Short mmCIF file of C-alpha atoms and ligand atoms in Angstrom, two decimals:
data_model
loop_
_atom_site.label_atom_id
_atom_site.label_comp_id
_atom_site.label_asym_id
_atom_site.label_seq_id
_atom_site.Cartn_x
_atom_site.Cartn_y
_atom_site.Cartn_z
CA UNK B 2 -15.03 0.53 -5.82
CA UNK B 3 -13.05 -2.80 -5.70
CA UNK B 4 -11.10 -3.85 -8.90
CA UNK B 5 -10.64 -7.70 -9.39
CA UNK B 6 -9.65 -9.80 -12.64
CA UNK B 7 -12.80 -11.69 -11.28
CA UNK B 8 -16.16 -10.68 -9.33
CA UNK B 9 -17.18 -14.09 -8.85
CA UNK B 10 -14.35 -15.02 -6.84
CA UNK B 11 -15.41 -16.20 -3.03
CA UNK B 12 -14.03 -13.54 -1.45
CA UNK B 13 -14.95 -10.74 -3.91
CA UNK B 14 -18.63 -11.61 -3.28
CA UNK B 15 -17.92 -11.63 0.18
CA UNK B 16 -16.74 -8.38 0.64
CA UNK B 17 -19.83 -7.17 -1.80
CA UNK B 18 -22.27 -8.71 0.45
CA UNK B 19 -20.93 -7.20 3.63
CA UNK B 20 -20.60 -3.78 1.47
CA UNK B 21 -23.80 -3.54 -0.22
CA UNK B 22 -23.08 0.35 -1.28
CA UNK B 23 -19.46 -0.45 -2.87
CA UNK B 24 -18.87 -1.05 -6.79
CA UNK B 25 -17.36 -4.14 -8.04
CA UNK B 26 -15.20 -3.84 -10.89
CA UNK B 27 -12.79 -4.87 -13.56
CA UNK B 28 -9.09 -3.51 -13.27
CA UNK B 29 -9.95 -0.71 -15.66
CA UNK B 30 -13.18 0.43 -15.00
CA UNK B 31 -12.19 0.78 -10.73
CA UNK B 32 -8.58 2.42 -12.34
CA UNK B 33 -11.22 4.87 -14.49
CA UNK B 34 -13.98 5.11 -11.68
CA UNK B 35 -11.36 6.29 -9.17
CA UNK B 36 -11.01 10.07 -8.38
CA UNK B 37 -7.69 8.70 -5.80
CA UNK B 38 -6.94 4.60 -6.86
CA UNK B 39 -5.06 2.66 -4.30
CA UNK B 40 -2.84 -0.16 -5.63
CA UNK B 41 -2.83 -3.25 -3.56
CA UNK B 42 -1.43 -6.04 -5.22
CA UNK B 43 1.73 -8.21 -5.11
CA UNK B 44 4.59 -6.55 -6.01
CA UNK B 45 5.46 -8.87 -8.57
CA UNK B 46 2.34 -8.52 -10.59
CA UNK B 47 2.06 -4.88 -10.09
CA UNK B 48 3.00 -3.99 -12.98
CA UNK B 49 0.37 -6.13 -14.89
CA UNK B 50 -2.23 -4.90 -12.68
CA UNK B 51 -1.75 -1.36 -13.70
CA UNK B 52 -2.00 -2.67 -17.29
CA UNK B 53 -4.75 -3.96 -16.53
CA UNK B 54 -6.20 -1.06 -15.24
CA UNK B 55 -4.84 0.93 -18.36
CA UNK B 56 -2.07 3.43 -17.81
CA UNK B 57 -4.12 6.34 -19.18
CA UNK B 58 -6.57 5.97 -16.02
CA UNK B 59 -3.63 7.43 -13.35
CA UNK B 60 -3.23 10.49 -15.29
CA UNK B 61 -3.04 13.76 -12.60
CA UNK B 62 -4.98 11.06 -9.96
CA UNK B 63 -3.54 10.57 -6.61
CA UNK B 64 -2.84 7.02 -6.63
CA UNK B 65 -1.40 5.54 -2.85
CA UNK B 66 0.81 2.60 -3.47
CA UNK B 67 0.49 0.31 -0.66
CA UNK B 68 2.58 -2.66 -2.22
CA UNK B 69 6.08 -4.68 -1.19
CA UNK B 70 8.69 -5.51 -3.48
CA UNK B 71 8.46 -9.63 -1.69
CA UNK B 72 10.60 -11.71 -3.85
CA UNK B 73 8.34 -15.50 -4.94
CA UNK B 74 10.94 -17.12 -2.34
CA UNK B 75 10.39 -18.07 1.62
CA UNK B 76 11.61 -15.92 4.70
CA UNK B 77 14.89 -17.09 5.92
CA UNK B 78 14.14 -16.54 9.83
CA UNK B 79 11.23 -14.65 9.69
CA UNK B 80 12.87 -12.22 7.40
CA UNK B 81 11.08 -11.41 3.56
CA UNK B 82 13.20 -11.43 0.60
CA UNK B 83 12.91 -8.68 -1.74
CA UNK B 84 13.33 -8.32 -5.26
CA UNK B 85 14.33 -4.83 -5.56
CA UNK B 86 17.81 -3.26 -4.16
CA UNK B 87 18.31 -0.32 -1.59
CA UNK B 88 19.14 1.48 -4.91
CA UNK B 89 15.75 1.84 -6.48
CA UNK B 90 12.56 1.25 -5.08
CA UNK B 91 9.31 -0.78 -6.29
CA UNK B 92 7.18 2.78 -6.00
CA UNK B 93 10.08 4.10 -7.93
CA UNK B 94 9.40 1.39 -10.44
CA UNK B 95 5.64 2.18 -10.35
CA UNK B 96 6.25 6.12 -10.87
CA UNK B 97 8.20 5.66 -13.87
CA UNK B 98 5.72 3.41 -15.72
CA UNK B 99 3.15 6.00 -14.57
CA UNK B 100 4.78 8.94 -14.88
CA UNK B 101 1.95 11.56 -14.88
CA UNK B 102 0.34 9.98 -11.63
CA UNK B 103 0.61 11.67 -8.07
CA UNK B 104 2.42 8.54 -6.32
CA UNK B 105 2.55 8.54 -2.62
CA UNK B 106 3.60 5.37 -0.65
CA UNK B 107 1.57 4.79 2.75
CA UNK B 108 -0.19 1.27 4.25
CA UNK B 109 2.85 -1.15 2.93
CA UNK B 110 4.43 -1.62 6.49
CA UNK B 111 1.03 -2.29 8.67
CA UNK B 112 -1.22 -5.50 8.40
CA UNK B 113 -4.21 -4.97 6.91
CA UNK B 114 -6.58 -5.61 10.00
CA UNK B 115 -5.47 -2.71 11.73
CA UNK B 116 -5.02 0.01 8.62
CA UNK B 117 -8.24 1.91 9.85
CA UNK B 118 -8.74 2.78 13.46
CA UNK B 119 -5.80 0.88 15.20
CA UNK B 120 -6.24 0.84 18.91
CA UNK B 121 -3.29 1.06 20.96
CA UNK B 122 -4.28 2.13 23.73
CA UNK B 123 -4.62 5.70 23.18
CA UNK B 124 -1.57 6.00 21.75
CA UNK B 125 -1.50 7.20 17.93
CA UNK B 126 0.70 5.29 15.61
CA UNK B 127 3.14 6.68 12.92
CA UNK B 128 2.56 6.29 8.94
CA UNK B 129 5.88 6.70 6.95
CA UNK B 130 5.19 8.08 3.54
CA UNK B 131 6.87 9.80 0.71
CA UNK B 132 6.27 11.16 -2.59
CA UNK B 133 7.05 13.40 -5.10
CA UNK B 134 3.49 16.02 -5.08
CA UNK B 135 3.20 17.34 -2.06
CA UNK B 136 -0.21 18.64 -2.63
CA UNK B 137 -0.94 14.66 -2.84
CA UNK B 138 0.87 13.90 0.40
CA UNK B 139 -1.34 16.55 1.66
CA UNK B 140 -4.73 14.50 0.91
CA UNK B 141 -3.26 11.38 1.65
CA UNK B 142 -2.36 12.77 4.97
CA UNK B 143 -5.87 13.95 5.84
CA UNK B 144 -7.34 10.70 5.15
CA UNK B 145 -4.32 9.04 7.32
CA UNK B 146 -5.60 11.46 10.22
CA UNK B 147 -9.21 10.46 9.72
CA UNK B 148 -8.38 6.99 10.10
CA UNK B 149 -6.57 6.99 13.37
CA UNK B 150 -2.78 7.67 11.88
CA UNK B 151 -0.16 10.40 12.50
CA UNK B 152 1.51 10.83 9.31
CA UNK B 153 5.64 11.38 9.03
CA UNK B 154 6.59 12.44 5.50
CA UNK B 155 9.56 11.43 4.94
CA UNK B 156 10.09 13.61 1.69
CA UNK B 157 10.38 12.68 -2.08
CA UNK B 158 10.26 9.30 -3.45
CA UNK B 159 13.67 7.93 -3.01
CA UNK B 160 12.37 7.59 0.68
CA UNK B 161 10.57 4.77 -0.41
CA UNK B 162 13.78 2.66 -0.50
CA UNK B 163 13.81 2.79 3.24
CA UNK B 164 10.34 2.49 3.56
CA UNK B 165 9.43 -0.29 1.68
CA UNK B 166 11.60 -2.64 3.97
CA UNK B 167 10.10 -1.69 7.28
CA UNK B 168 7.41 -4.13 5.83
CA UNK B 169 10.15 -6.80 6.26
CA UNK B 170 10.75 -5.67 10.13
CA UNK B 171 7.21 -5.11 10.59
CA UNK B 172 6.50 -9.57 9.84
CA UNK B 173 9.25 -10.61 11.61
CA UNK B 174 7.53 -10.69 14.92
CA UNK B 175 4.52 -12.39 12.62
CA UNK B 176 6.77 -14.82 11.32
CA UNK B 177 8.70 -15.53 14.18
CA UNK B 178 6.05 -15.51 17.44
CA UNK B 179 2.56 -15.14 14.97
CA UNK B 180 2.27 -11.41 16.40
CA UNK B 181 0.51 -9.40 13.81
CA UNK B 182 -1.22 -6.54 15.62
CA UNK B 183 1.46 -3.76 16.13
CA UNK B 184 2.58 -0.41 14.36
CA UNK B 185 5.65 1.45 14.01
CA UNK B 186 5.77 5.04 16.53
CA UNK B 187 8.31 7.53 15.78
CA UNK B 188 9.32 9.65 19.21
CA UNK B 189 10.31 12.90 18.89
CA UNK B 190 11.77 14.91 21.68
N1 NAP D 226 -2.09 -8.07 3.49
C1 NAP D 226 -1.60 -7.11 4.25
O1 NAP D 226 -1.87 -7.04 5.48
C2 NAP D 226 -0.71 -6.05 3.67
C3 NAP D 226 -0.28 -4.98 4.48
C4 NAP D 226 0.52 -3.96 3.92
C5 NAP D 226 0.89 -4.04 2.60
N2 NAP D 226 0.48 -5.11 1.84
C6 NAP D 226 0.90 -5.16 0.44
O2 NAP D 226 -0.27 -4.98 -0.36
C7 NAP D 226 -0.21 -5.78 -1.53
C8 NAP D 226 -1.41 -6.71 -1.58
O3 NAP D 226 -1.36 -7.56 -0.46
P1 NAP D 226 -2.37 -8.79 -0.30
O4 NAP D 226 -2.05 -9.43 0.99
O5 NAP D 226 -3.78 -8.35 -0.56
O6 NAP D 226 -1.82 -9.72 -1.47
P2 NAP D 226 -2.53 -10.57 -2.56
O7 NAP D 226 -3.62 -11.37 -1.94
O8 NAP D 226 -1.45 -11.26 -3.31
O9 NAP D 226 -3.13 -9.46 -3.54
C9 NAP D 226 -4.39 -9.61 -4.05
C10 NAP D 226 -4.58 -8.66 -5.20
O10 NAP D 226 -3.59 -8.90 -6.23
C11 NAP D 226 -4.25 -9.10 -7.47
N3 NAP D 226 -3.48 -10.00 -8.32
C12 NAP D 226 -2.99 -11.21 -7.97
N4 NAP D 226 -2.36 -11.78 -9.03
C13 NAP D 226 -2.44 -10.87 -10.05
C14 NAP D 226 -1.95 -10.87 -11.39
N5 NAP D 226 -1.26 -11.91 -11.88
N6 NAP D 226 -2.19 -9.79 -12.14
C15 NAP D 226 -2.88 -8.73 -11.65
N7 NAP D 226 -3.37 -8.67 -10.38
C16 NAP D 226 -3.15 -9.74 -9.60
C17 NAP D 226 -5.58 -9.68 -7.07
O11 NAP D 226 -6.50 -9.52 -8.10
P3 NAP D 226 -7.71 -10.55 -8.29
O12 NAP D 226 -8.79 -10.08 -7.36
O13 NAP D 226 -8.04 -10.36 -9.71
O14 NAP D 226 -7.23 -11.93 -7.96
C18 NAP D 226 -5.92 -8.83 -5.84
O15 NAP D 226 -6.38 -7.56 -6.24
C19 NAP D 226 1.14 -6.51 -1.47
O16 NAP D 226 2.10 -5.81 -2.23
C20 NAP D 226 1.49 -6.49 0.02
O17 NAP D 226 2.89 -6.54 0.25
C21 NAP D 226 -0.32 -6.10 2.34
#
């Protein structure tokens, strides 16, 4: 189910035509509809999207926070401003005003068009994530795995600090030379 402050909008019905089966929604009734919710929104507005949606429809749900912290100002050089610090993150924002959901941060630092079955050539690429339930991590993990990612926790939420800004490394190339299609690989000997 897609959530949307308006299912008439162009590319809304789009996306409905081409996915006959899917549910188009308000904010709230996707955020109550969801068994695992996904917040993809601009970081500025994210917290009056999950108002939106009504903070007592992330209670005990998994919800996988795919959002950047990208300040209303241009790159300088390719490189995104943000409007958080290294000191607290924008998932740690989004924990605290939801504190009984299952937060996990995954998808912010990988365009779009290759979140689900990235080909690089047979080799795998690497999904950062962090969280505080590790059961959740778990789940978010298999579905990572089903759609073509190896997954590197990288442990409780405060991770998200550093992994928020690999977003910013991962446009420069965009920015700078209009490359778009790559992914970050850890190597591990
Ligand atoms: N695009 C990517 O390839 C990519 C990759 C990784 C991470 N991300 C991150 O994912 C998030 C979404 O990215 P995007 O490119 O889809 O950005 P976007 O086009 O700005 O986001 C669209 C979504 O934001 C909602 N929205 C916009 N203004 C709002 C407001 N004032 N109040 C509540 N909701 C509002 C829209 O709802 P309506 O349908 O109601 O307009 C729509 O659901 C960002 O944080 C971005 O950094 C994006």
């Amino acid at each position: 189910m897609l959530g949307t402050r308006n299912i008439s909008k162009e590319d809304v019905v789009k996306w409905k035509s081409e996915n006959k089966t899917g549910l188009l929604g308000s904010f709230q009734e996707t955020a109550q509809f969801g068994e695992l919710i996904v917040l993809a929104v601009g970081g500025l507005v994210a917290e009056d999207a999950i108002n939106l949606a009504g903070k007592e429809h992330f209670s005990n749900k998994i919800l996988i926070d795919a959002t950047n912290p990208i300040a209303a100002v241009p790159p300088e050089n390719g490189v995104l401003k943000f409007f958080t610090t290294l000191e607290e993150s924008l998932m740690e924002k989004i924990q605290k005003q939801l504190p009984d959901a299952k937060v996990v941060k995954a998808f912010n630092c990988v365009g779009n068009a290759i979140m689900y079955k990235p080909n690089f050539n047979g080799s795998i690429p690497t999904m950062f994530i962090c969280g505080n339930d590790e059961e959740a991590k778990k789940i978010v993990t298999t579905i990572l795995t089903s759609f073509g990612w190896e997954t590197e926790d990288m442990g409780k939420i405060e991770a998200a600090r550093v992994i928020e800004p690999l977003a910013i490394l991962w446009c420069i190339p965009g920015f700078i030379r209009n490359q778009w299609s790559h992914a970050f690989k850890l190597l591990k000997q």
